[in-house]
Amino acid sequence: MEIIEKITNDVIYKLSQQPENKTPETIRQLIAFESSNPLEPVILTSDQIEHIAKEVEHQFGLTMEEGTLIVDDENFEPWLHNKKSSENFEPYFWNRYETLLLQNGFAPPVVSSIDNVTNKIVARLEDPDKEGPWDRRGMVVGHVQSGKTANFIGVVNKASDVGYELIVILAGMQETLRSQTQERVDEGYIGQDSSKKNSVDFAESLIGVGNLNHDKIPYSFTTKHKDFDDRSNFVVKKYDDATVLVVKKNARVLEKLRDWLKKNNSSIDGTISNLPLLLIDDEADHASVNTNDSDKDPTTINKRIREILNLFHRKCYLAYTATPFANIFIDPSSEDDMYKDNLFPKDFIISLDPPSNYVGSEKIFGNDDEAIDIVRDIGDIEDIIPLKHKKDQTISCLPESLKKAVNSHIISKAIRILRGQSNKHHSMLVHLSRYKDVQKEVFDLIVQFRQDIEKGVRYYYKLQKEEALNNPYMADLYSMWENDFAAMYSEWSDIQEKLLEAAASMQVMLINGDSPDSLDYKAYKNGLNVIAVGGDKLSRGLTLEGLATSYFYRSTSMYDTLMQMGRWFGYRDGFADLCRIYLTPMTESYFAHISNAVEELREELKEMFAANLTPKEFGLKVRTHPGSLLITARNKMRASETLLHRTDLSGRLVETYVVDLKPEHRKNNLDLFNEISEKLQKIEKAEYSEASSNNYVWKYVSANIVEEFVKRFDNHPRAQMTQTKPILSYLERASEHFPKWDIVFISSRSSKERYSAANGDIDIGIQKRTCNPKGQYEKDNYIEISTRRRVASGTNDAERAGMAEDEIAEALERWKRERQGKADKEKENGNSEKAKEILEKDLKISSIPGRYLRRARRRPLLMLHLVNAYKDIKDEATLVESQLPAYGISFPKRDDIYIEPVEYAVNTTFVKNYYQEFEDDEE
């Protein structure tokens, strides 16, 4: 560990043990004391002292809320407080782990929050000393790359403290992920390198918590090199301390574990009555669900998990997932089946809040005023590597965008060196294909490109700027710095001086089942600078340390799958501004849409907590959210079956982001736009304000007009959320509550392309939108249009149309209350500056998130759009289609009324053709 980092962590740990205030003076005094250690004296410059002090202050300023818990407490007796209050109770395992977290640089407020939230989770398990039989089911909903592993290792430690004797951790479907999890368990719970547990030199085998205290060492039947082996005849009860197994979610491995438990640990009747089990299912939305027909056996892995659970009289199943769209909620055939299913978290669900330094989907893809600018477009790749390709696809050259991404990675590394982060891991992800042969071709081309860059840099980086830039590779690096990084570090001469170190230290690794390469970060004591090329092996759970650059080119819009692909979520302290994510505009819009949907569900979970609702009711909410539609389809459909799925449209925004291109349908829809605007103008002239939005608004319109419009609009089958039948069904059910509507015809103020409607009364500025490349969809006669939000409307201005001032004020006030709540939490955690920053942020009416508008508005809103679709929205020459009619509906959310969800139909062909899946086995 670099000496600066060691001193920083030591200072943080010692300050965390002191109850008094951490003033700037005491922090700097402690730094001076630590650096003057007579055994290891260190001479620090004033800049280094200040750097350490700022990092310490930053760590103590971090906050982490304790999440939201919804429970079903029927027949449950609280037990944890009484157990911890007894004289004999000793939190041995937790004390070790807490100290390790602090020594490893975790912010003390974050460690305190982990302590509190793991208490909540363990309190909802059952008392392991309680006579059986008993059975508890729970779920923890975290964020991708947000520290779920740190949380569940905390739970494991506390579960051991209270008496759980057998802990089984299901750690993903790939050995790399299982091995990575085992290492974390070895360090944070066992205290011994499990692969050296039989070593003659016991001291050499100690790691992590074992170096703090090794009076008790849990026994592990698995190691970082070896999954479970059923050749053992060991009996769990023979060990004084807890036993832990970290196993893959592999049918054969789980079968071996089941048989071993029955053979060596069960009683005569084949069950285990004297041993409490805690089974933790990491990535529970992956491979744990029943995806077979109801009249067949569950999928093998699902079946094996339930068989293991059913061996025990006393057991707890604790699922961890990174998305509220977990398959455990969505999979069962009926709502009644959902609740009865063995893996459903019937007893409790807790939604974790990440620390304040977490960079998640909301910070990258959220509202424009909250998002950080790190996403870059991939606009040139389709001609080189089609989005949908076969495993024998050949690649003759790298796309220019990928070359730029590599240059970006080198520049960011050079800046990190200048920031004193030379010994930190620095990773780049390249994920273009699921096929191993294609990955190998991309790998070979990147290896050659890296070599070419290094040669150019090696012979030119010491020259004066003008001479150096005569080399094309140096010139490209300079261009990358000038256009994208100059604001982060303004002196090119300093960067040029570090380019050789940045480029020459960079390795390229191929990470798939055919490659011997391994991302063994621990082997690189001075930091690994790497470009990792791969596919699905990089996509789930595997942590890329110091991930700075991502180049991602894959096709899916499945919420659960795509969120897991986002390896760039996580913690980027000290270099978040240097991170870059290269995506196609459509993939970016998918992420933005998912971010919004996930945030909606998290907010609804908080509302359910306030209303004392249960996990069953949250499960129903997830099942009827529009985002669950395609996940359900993927899991449940067979052959050419059509699936009916119930969806609740209350408080939702639905839009036609897929537009029908059949000439007769386009003409019908455009004629319909003309007809409805002409009809509305005859009833009452539209409200129009050039000073504000430039939109044309009609208020208090009869619901019959909207129903007629939806009935006659030719909706393409791929525009799932605007299917005619369910929309009409919902309008019919909502008619008594919403007899009057508002309608807005969206007009772009800046557009030069105009469209005249209603006999010239209306002059519409046609909106610009990005589209997916048309070629692959020509035979299906449709085009997919998008903005950063994957919708036609683009901004919240459209959803405000027709709202009265008091409604807008109500939405703004609700948004302000949420901000105030966040600020209050920061103040409680002693972070006044962060609280001030939150409160000072300008909450513009134009930026009110749509979910608040839909809660406040009293009438539904129909939005009409005319769109020109471009391959590249910045280049007029890339126009693909013009005057595309699309519509959206903003449905009010009302707590005082309930409208039954409606049924959507999805067929197998749609799912297979449009939502290309990520397979677990790369080919």
Short mmCIF file of C-alpha atoms in Angstrom, two decimals, residues 67-68 139-149 151-152 283-284 319-326 349-355 360-361 598 602:
data_model
loop_
_atom_site.label_atom_id
_atom_site.label_comp_id
_atom_site.label_asym_id
_atom_site.label_seq_id
_atom_site.Cartn_x
_atom_site.Cartn_y
_atom_site.Cartn_z
CA GLY A 67 -32.40 2.50 3.72
CA THR A 68 -36.10 1.67 3.78
CA MET A 139 -34.51 -9.47 0.40
CA VAL A 140 -31.99 -6.64 0.31
CA VAL A 141 -32.23 -4.33 -2.72
CA GLY A 142 -28.97 -2.49 -3.31
CA HIS A 143 -27.38 -0.67 -6.25
CA VAL A 144 -25.01 -2.06 -8.87
CA GLN A 145 -21.39 -1.92 -7.61
CA SER A 146 -22.51 -0.05 -4.48
CA GLY A 147 -21.10 -2.28 -1.75
CA LYS A 148 -23.66 -5.08 -1.40
CA THR A 149 -20.81 -7.49 -0.66
CA ASN A 151 -23.13 -5.33 3.55
CA PHE A 152 -23.73 -9.06 3.39
CA GLU A 283 -27.56 -11.61 -7.50
CA ALA A 284 -30.88 -13.27 -6.64
CA ALA A 319 -31.69 -12.54 -1.26
CA TYR A 320 -29.53 -9.69 -2.53
CA THR A 321 -30.25 -7.92 -5.81
CA ALA A 322 -29.31 -4.66 -7.49
CA THR A 323 -32.67 -3.98 -9.11
CA PRO A 324 -36.19 -3.69 -7.71
CA PHE A 325 -37.24 -5.53 -10.88
CA ALA A 326 -36.00 -8.75 -9.28
CA ILE A 349 -37.56 -6.18 2.07
CA ILE A 350 -34.94 -3.53 2.73
CA SER A 351 -33.81 -1.04 0.11
CA LEU A 352 -30.25 0.10 0.74
CA ASP A 353 -29.16 3.67 0.14
CA PRO A 354 -25.59 4.00 -1.14
CA PRO A 355 -23.01 6.38 0.38
CA GLY A 360 -24.89 5.44 -9.87
CA SER A 361 -27.39 5.57 -12.69
CA VAL A 598 -35.86 2.18 -10.78
CA ARG A 602 -37.56 3.06 -4.80
#
